[in-house]
Amino acid sequence: MCYLLQDLGDVSLFELLKSARDVGEYTSEQTELLEKVIRRLPELQFMGGQGMYFKVCFPCESFDRRSIFWDLNYFKYSFLKATGLEFHEAKLEDDFDRLASVLLADAPYNTFMYRDFQARNVMVKDGEPWLIDFQGGRRGPVEYDVASFLWQARAAYPAQLRAHLIDTYIESLDRYRKTEGDSFRRGLMHFVLFRTLQVLGAYGF
């Protein structure tokens, strides 16, 4: 019943990229650091999932229909209803059902889903990225983490850089699972939509 602690300093990837966000341009050094981070993700997802006893994950062991609806209802009650906009609740629930079915198309998963993979949760020490804050992790799809990282609300990555980092991720993913790039990109957009709804719910709350 022991665990190891290591001091990673106080410099996050988010802070290191502030100058790039301010001007909307990323230097080659900043781009290389982002590439290094996104290449490391499949290693965590696949090697982290190997032999992991997912039942200890909290509050649930896997990305399932129930956890999807927790986030969708978060959006509905904490954001959408708070705006005062009128909407057809039954039709919205139908859309939620369809979206959940698409997100779970490849279930059951045997990979570790980080869940909160974003620049604030990457510490940089001696030029190397270290990943922290994955206590909400569970068994789940790899696309969720890519969407979480590249569409992080305040990251503001330019579209060209985002596309490049998706290619970099797919290249790294191929070490663990052969993936057809166009198919992965199409599927990824459903997770981008889902993650965006979840974030709106969080900000609304």
PDB file of C-alpha atoms in Angstrom:
ATOM      1  CA  MET A   1       0.000   0.000   0.000  1.00  0.00           C
ATOM      2  CA  CYS A   2       2.699   2.451  -1.049  1.00  0.00           C
ATOM      3  CA  TYR A   3       2.970   4.985  -3.787  1.00  0.00           C
ATOM      4  CA  LEU A   4       5.809   7.110  -5.148  1.00  0.00           C
ATOM      5  CA  LEU A   5       5.916  10.898  -5.263  1.00  0.00           C
ATOM      6  CA  GLN A   6       8.143  12.978  -7.511  1.00  0.00           C
ATOM      7  CA  ASP A   7       8.461  16.757  -7.565  1.00  0.00           C
ATOM      8  CA  LEU A   8       7.815  17.890 -11.137  1.00  0.00           C
ATOM      9  CA  GLY A   9       8.231  21.590 -10.402  1.00  0.00           C
ATOM     10  CA  ASP A  10       5.582  24.178 -11.161  1.00  0.00           C
ATOM     11  CA  VAL A  11       5.815  24.682 -14.937  1.00  0.00           C
ATOM     12  CA  SER A  12       2.858  23.335 -16.877  1.00  0.00           C
ATOM     13  CA  LEU A  13       2.586  22.941 -20.634  1.00  0.00           C
ATOM     14  CA  PHE A  14      -0.301  25.408 -20.556  1.00  0.00           C
ATOM     15  CA  GLU A  15       1.939  28.093 -19.056  1.00  0.00           C
ATOM     16  CA  LEU A  16       4.766  27.356 -21.482  1.00  0.00           C
ATOM     17  CA  LEU A  17       2.447  27.888 -24.439  1.00  0.00           C
ATOM     18  CA  LYS A  18       1.033  31.214 -23.243  1.00  0.00           C
ATOM     19  CA  SER A  19       3.134  33.293 -25.632  1.00  0.00           C
ATOM     20  CA  ALA A  20       1.981  31.149 -28.573  1.00  0.00           C
ATOM     21  CA  ARG A  21      -1.666  31.498 -27.590  1.00  0.00           C
ATOM     22  CA  ASP A  22      -1.277  35.262 -27.300  1.00  0.00           C
ATOM     23  CA  VAL A  23       0.043  35.679 -30.850  1.00  0.00           C
ATOM     24  CA  GLY A  24      -1.607  32.647 -32.452  1.00  0.00           C
ATOM     25  CA  GLU A  25       1.703  31.216 -33.697  1.00  0.00           C
ATOM     26  CA  TYR A  26       3.702  28.278 -32.363  1.00  0.00           C
ATOM     27  CA  THR A  27       7.484  28.078 -32.636  1.00  0.00           C
ATOM     28  CA  SER A  28       9.190  24.903 -33.817  1.00  0.00           C
ATOM     29  CA  GLU A  29      10.268  24.208 -30.212  1.00  0.00           C
ATOM     30  CA  GLN A  30       6.692  24.552 -28.930  1.00  0.00           C
ATOM     31  CA  THR A  31       5.387  22.345 -31.739  1.00  0.00           C
ATOM     32  CA  GLU A  32       8.010  19.690 -30.966  1.00  0.00           C
ATOM     33  CA  LEU A  33       6.951  19.698 -27.313  1.00  0.00           C
ATOM     34  CA  LEU A  34       3.302  19.235 -28.296  1.00  0.00           C
ATOM     35  CA  GLU A  35       4.341  16.378 -30.604  1.00  0.00           C
ATOM     36  CA  LYS A  36       6.243  14.756 -27.748  1.00  0.00           C
ATOM     37  CA  VAL A  37       3.166  14.968 -25.499  1.00  0.00           C
ATOM     38  CA  ILE A  38       0.685  13.578 -28.035  1.00  0.00           C
ATOM     39  CA  ARG A  39       3.097  10.728 -28.950  1.00  0.00           C
ATOM     40  CA  ARG A  40       3.190   9.690 -25.304  1.00  0.00           C
ATOM     41  CA  LEU A  41      -0.587   9.371 -25.041  1.00  0.00           C
ATOM     42  CA  PRO A  42      -1.010   5.946 -26.754  1.00  0.00           C
ATOM     43  CA  GLU A  43       1.662   4.514 -24.450  1.00  0.00           C
ATOM     44  CA  LEU A  44      -0.413   5.501 -21.418  1.00  0.00           C
ATOM     45  CA  GLN A  45      -3.662   4.341 -22.999  1.00  0.00           C
ATOM     46  CA  PHE A  46      -2.474   0.905 -24.100  1.00  0.00           C
ATOM     47  CA  MET A  47       0.282   0.012 -21.636  1.00  0.00           C
ATOM     48  CA  GLY A  48      -1.720   1.651 -18.849  1.00  0.00           C
ATOM     49  CA  GLY A  49      -4.684  -0.527 -19.759  1.00  0.00           C
ATOM     50  CA  GLN A  50      -2.698  -3.784 -19.833  1.00  0.00           C
ATOM     51  CA  GLY A  51      -3.666  -5.891 -16.866  1.00  0.00           C
ATOM     52  CA  MET A  52      -5.246  -2.960 -15.078  1.00  0.00           C
ATOM     53  CA  TYR A  53      -7.954  -3.827 -12.573  1.00  0.00           C
ATOM     54  CA  PHE A  54     -10.522  -1.306 -13.797  1.00  0.00           C
ATOM     55  CA  LYS A  55     -12.998  -2.028 -11.018  1.00  0.00           C
ATOM     56  CA  VAL A  56     -10.974   0.256  -8.712  1.00  0.00           C
ATOM     57  CA  CYS A  57     -11.612   3.256 -10.995  1.00  0.00           C
ATOM     58  CA  PHE A  58     -13.828   5.906  -9.416  1.00  0.00           C
ATOM     59  CA  PRO A  59     -16.638   6.817  -9.803  1.00  0.00           C
ATOM     60  CA  CYS A  60     -17.078   4.131 -12.483  1.00  0.00           C
ATOM     61  CA  GLU A  61     -14.880   1.516 -14.084  1.00  0.00           C
ATOM     62  CA  SER A  62     -15.626   2.278 -17.723  1.00  0.00           C
ATOM     63  CA  PHE A  63     -16.896   4.802 -20.228  1.00  0.00           C
ATOM     64  CA  ASP A  64     -20.439   3.480 -20.566  1.00  0.00           C
ATOM     65  CA  ARG A  65     -23.913   4.729 -21.398  1.00  0.00           C
ATOM     66  CA  ARG A  66     -24.545   5.825 -17.826  1.00  0.00           C
ATOM     67  CA  SER A  67     -21.385   7.947 -17.601  1.00  0.00           C
ATOM     68  CA  ILE A  68     -22.120   9.422 -21.046  1.00  0.00           C
ATOM     69  CA  PHE A  69     -25.551  10.522 -19.879  1.00  0.00           C
ATOM     70  CA  TRP A  70     -24.091  12.023 -16.709  1.00  0.00           C
ATOM     71  CA  ASP A  71     -22.113  14.403 -18.935  1.00  0.00           C
ATOM     72  CA  LEU A  72     -24.936  15.025 -21.411  1.00  0.00           C
ATOM     73  CA  ASN A  73     -27.335  15.850 -18.599  1.00  0.00           C
ATOM     74  CA  TYR A  74     -24.667  18.094 -17.111  1.00  0.00           C
ATOM     75  CA  PHE A  75     -24.855  20.046 -20.388  1.00  0.00           C
ATOM     76  CA  LYS A  76     -28.661  20.028 -20.446  1.00  0.00           C
ATOM     77  CA  TYR A  77     -29.282  21.122 -16.864  1.00  0.00           C
ATOM     78  CA  SER A  78     -26.234  23.287 -16.088  1.00  0.00           C
ATOM     79  CA  PHE A  79     -25.906  25.017 -19.456  1.00  0.00           C
ATOM     80  CA  LEU A  80     -28.820  24.648 -21.848  1.00  0.00           C
ATOM     81  CA  LYS A  81     -31.664  25.166 -19.376  1.00  0.00           C
ATOM     82  CA  ALA A  82     -29.751  27.990 -17.690  1.00  0.00           C
ATOM     83  CA  THR A  83     -29.725  29.943 -20.983  1.00  0.00           C
ATOM     84  CA  GLY A  84     -33.523  30.074 -21.046  1.00  0.00           C
ATOM     85  CA  LEU A  85     -33.613  28.802 -24.638  1.00  0.00           C
ATOM     86  CA  GLU A  86     -36.659  26.764 -25.567  1.00  0.00           C
ATOM     87  CA  PHE A  87     -35.977  23.275 -26.892  1.00  0.00           C
ATOM     88  CA  HIS A  88     -37.837  20.024 -27.495  1.00  0.00           C
ATOM     89  CA  GLU A  89     -36.672  17.848 -24.604  1.00  0.00           C
ATOM     90  CA  ALA A  90     -37.818  14.531 -26.085  1.00  0.00           C
ATOM     91  CA  LYS A  91     -36.011  15.216 -29.371  1.00  0.00           C
ATOM     92  CA  LEU A  92     -32.892  16.258 -27.475  1.00  0.00           C
ATOM     93  CA  GLU A  93     -33.010  12.955 -25.557  1.00  0.00           C
ATOM     94  CA  ASP A  94     -33.342  11.124 -28.889  1.00  0.00           C
ATOM     95  CA  ASP A  95     -30.195  12.907 -30.084  1.00  0.00           C
ATOM     96  CA  PHE A  96     -28.443  11.996 -26.822  1.00  0.00           C
ATOM     97  CA  ASP A  97     -29.387   8.344 -27.353  1.00  0.00           C
ATOM     98  CA  ARG A  98     -28.004   8.353 -30.887  1.00  0.00           C
ATOM     99  CA  LEU A  99     -24.794  10.091 -29.832  1.00  0.00           C
ATOM    100  CA  ALA A 100     -24.253   7.598 -26.992  1.00  0.00           C
ATOM    101  CA  SER A 101     -24.680   4.686 -29.429  1.00  0.00           C
ATOM    102  CA  VAL A 102     -22.076   6.186 -31.786  1.00  0.00           C
ATOM    103  CA  LEU A 103     -19.607   6.793 -28.936  1.00  0.00           C
ATOM    104  CA  LEU A 104     -20.009   3.202 -27.742  1.00  0.00           C
ATOM    105  CA  ALA A 105     -19.770   1.643 -31.214  1.00  0.00           C
ATOM    106  CA  ASP A 106     -16.403   0.014 -30.440  1.00  0.00           C
ATOM    107  CA  ALA A 107     -17.162  -0.955 -26.826  1.00  0.00           C
ATOM    108  CA  PRO A 108     -16.092  -2.839 -24.779  1.00  0.00           C
ATOM    109  CA  TYR A 109     -12.711  -1.135 -24.607  1.00  0.00           C
ATOM    110  CA  ASN A 110      -9.493  -2.478 -23.110  1.00  0.00           C
ATOM    111  CA  THR A 111      -7.612   0.827 -23.106  1.00  0.00           C
ATOM    112  CA  PHE A 112      -7.127   3.359 -20.327  1.00  0.00           C
ATOM    113  CA  MET A 113      -8.997   6.640 -20.846  1.00  0.00           C
ATOM    114  CA  TYR A 114      -7.155   9.512 -19.139  1.00  0.00           C
ATOM    115  CA  ARG A 115     -10.367  11.618 -19.180  1.00  0.00           C
ATOM    116  CA  ASP A 116      -8.796  15.002 -18.356  1.00  0.00           C
ATOM    117  CA  PHE A 117      -5.878  15.044 -20.787  1.00  0.00           C
ATOM    118  CA  GLN A 118      -5.111  18.750 -21.274  1.00  0.00           C
ATOM    119  CA  ALA A 119      -2.166  21.147 -21.245  1.00  0.00           C
ATOM    120  CA  ARG A 120      -2.764  22.112 -17.608  1.00  0.00           C
ATOM    121  CA  ASN A 121      -2.217  18.484 -16.633  1.00  0.00           C
ATOM    122  CA  VAL A 122       1.134  18.163 -18.362  1.00  0.00           C
ATOM    123  CA  MET A 123       4.124  19.293 -16.321  1.00  0.00           C
ATOM    124  CA  VAL A 124       7.396  20.045 -18.113  1.00  0.00           C
ATOM    125  CA  LYS A 125      10.649  19.314 -16.316  1.00  0.00           C
ATOM    126  CA  ASP A 126      14.058  19.482 -18.031  1.00  0.00           C
ATOM    127  CA  GLY A 127      12.292  19.670 -21.383  1.00  0.00           C
ATOM    128  CA  GLU A 128      10.348  16.441 -20.807  1.00  0.00           C
ATOM    129  CA  PRO A 129       6.558  16.241 -20.394  1.00  0.00           C
ATOM    130  CA  TRP A 130       5.090  14.419 -17.380  1.00  0.00           C
ATOM    131  CA  LEU A 131       1.398  13.543 -17.152  1.00  0.00           C
ATOM    132  CA  ILE A 132      -0.550  14.228 -13.945  1.00  0.00           C
ATOM    133  CA  ASP A 133      -4.141  14.331 -12.688  1.00  0.00           C
ATOM    134  CA  PHE A 134      -5.671  11.205 -14.181  1.00  0.00           C
ATOM    135  CA  GLN A 135      -7.631  10.222 -11.087  1.00  0.00           C
ATOM    136  CA  GLY A 136     -10.861  10.280 -13.158  1.00  0.00           C
ATOM    137  CA  GLY A 137      -9.395   7.680 -15.551  1.00  0.00           C
ATOM    138  CA  ARG A 138     -11.248   4.516 -16.521  1.00  0.00           C
ATOM    139  CA  ARG A 139     -11.586   1.923 -19.264  1.00  0.00           C
ATOM    140  CA  GLY A 140     -12.567   3.814 -22.395  1.00  0.00           C
ATOM    141  CA  PRO A 141     -11.961   4.922 -25.998  1.00  0.00           C
ATOM    142  CA  VAL A 142      -8.700   6.512 -27.075  1.00  0.00           C
ATOM    143  CA  GLU A 143     -10.472   9.198 -29.127  1.00  0.00           C
ATOM    144  CA  TYR A 144     -11.832  10.894 -26.004  1.00  0.00           C
ATOM    145  CA  ASP A 145      -8.370  11.931 -24.803  1.00  0.00           C
ATOM    146  CA  VAL A 146      -7.341  13.257 -28.216  1.00  0.00           C
ATOM    147  CA  ALA A 147     -10.494  15.396 -28.329  1.00  0.00           C
ATOM    148  CA  SER A 148      -9.923  16.541 -24.748  1.00  0.00           C
ATOM    149  CA  PHE A 149      -6.359  17.660 -25.485  1.00  0.00           C
ATOM    150  CA  LEU A 150      -6.689  19.252 -28.918  1.00  0.00           C
ATOM    151  CA  TRP A 151     -10.052  20.953 -28.354  1.00  0.00           C
ATOM    152  CA  GLN A 152      -9.302  22.138 -24.821  1.00  0.00           C
ATOM    153  CA  ALA A 153     -11.418  25.249 -24.328  1.00  0.00           C
ATOM    154  CA  ARG A 154      -8.602  27.779 -23.807  1.00  0.00           C
ATOM    155  CA  ALA A 155      -5.820  26.077 -25.770  1.00  0.00           C
ATOM    156  CA  ALA A 156      -6.832  27.747 -29.062  1.00  0.00           C
ATOM    157  CA  TYR A 157      -4.639  25.551 -31.266  1.00  0.00           C
ATOM    158  CA  PRO A 158      -4.729  26.688 -34.918  1.00  0.00           C
ATOM    159  CA  ALA A 159      -6.556  24.245 -37.198  1.00  0.00           C
ATOM    160  CA  GLN A 160      -3.373  23.403 -39.129  1.00  0.00           C
ATOM    161  CA  LEU A 161      -1.462  22.567 -35.949  1.00  0.00           C
ATOM    162  CA  ARG A 162      -4.375  20.527 -34.641  1.00  0.00           C
ATOM    163  CA  ALA A 163      -4.505  18.490 -37.864  1.00  0.00           C
ATOM    164  CA  HIS A 164      -0.731  17.927 -37.655  1.00  0.00           C
ATOM    165  CA  LEU A 165      -0.998  16.709 -34.051  1.00  0.00           C
ATOM    166  CA  ILE A 166      -3.811  14.306 -34.990  1.00  0.00           C
ATOM    167  CA  ASP A 167      -1.505  12.853 -37.678  1.00  0.00           C
ATOM    168  CA  THR A 168       1.272  12.608 -35.084  1.00  0.00           C
ATOM    169  CA  TYR A 169      -1.053  10.763 -32.685  1.00  0.00           C
ATOM    170  CA  ILE A 170      -2.205   8.309 -35.388  1.00  0.00           C
ATOM    171  CA  GLU A 171       1.430   7.592 -36.272  1.00  0.00           C
ATOM    172  CA  SER A 172       2.190   6.818 -32.619  1.00  0.00           C
ATOM    173  CA  LEU A 173      -1.041   4.834 -32.248  1.00  0.00           C
ATOM    174  CA  ASP A 174       0.072   2.489 -35.035  1.00  0.00           C
ATOM    175  CA  ARG A 175       2.624   0.952 -32.652  1.00  0.00           C
ATOM    176  CA  TYR A 176      -0.286  -0.479 -30.676  1.00  0.00           C
ATOM    177  CA  ARG A 177      -3.191  -0.684 -33.117  1.00  0.00           C
ATOM    178  CA  LYS A 178      -3.376  -0.324 -36.881  1.00  0.00           C
ATOM    179  CA  THR A 179      -5.722   2.547 -37.653  1.00  0.00           C
ATOM    180  CA  GLU A 180      -7.169   3.925 -40.868  1.00  0.00           C
ATOM    181  CA  GLY A 181      -6.518   7.657 -40.565  1.00  0.00           C
ATOM    182  CA  ASP A 182      -9.652   9.012 -42.275  1.00  0.00           C
ATOM    183  CA  SER A 183     -11.897   6.677 -40.287  1.00  0.00           C
ATOM    184  CA  PHE A 184     -10.218   7.726 -37.045  1.00  0.00           C
ATOM    185  CA  ARG A 185     -10.679  11.419 -37.861  1.00  0.00           C
ATOM    186  CA  ARG A 186     -14.387  10.949 -38.632  1.00  0.00           C
ATOM    187  CA  GLY A 187     -14.958   9.068 -35.392  1.00  0.00           C
ATOM    188  CA  LEU A 188     -12.938  11.619 -33.451  1.00  0.00           C
ATOM    189  CA  MET A 189     -15.385  14.413 -34.330  1.00  0.00           C
ATOM    190  CA  HIS A 190     -18.186  12.699 -32.403  1.00  0.00           C
ATOM    191  CA  PHE A 191     -15.973  12.757 -29.311  1.00  0.00           C
ATOM    192  CA  VAL A 192     -15.143  16.422 -29.970  1.00  0.00           C
ATOM    193  CA  LEU A 193     -18.876  17.202 -29.939  1.00  0.00           C
ATOM    194  CA  PHE A 194     -19.410  15.161 -26.770  1.00  0.00           C
ATOM    195  CA  ARG A 195     -16.448  16.725 -24.979  1.00  0.00           C
ATOM    196  CA  THR A 196     -17.610  20.216 -25.982  1.00  0.00           C
ATOM    197  CA  LEU A 197     -21.069  19.579 -24.506  1.00  0.00           C
ATOM    198  CA  GLN A 198     -19.453  18.327 -21.294  1.00  0.00           C
ATOM    199  CA  VAL A 199     -17.240  21.416 -21.067  1.00  0.00           C
ATOM    200  CA  LEU A 200     -20.216  23.729 -21.625  1.00  0.00           C
ATOM    201  CA  GLY A 201     -21.968  21.974 -18.758  1.00  0.00           C
ATOM    202  CA  ALA A 202     -18.934  22.471 -16.519  1.00  0.00           C
ATOM    203  CA  TYR A 203     -18.651  26.170 -17.387  1.00  0.00           C
ATOM    204  CA  GLY A 204     -22.397  26.600 -17.016  1.00  0.00           C
ATOM    205  CA  PHE A 205     -22.222  25.058 -13.559  1.00  0.00           C
TER     206      PHE A 205
END
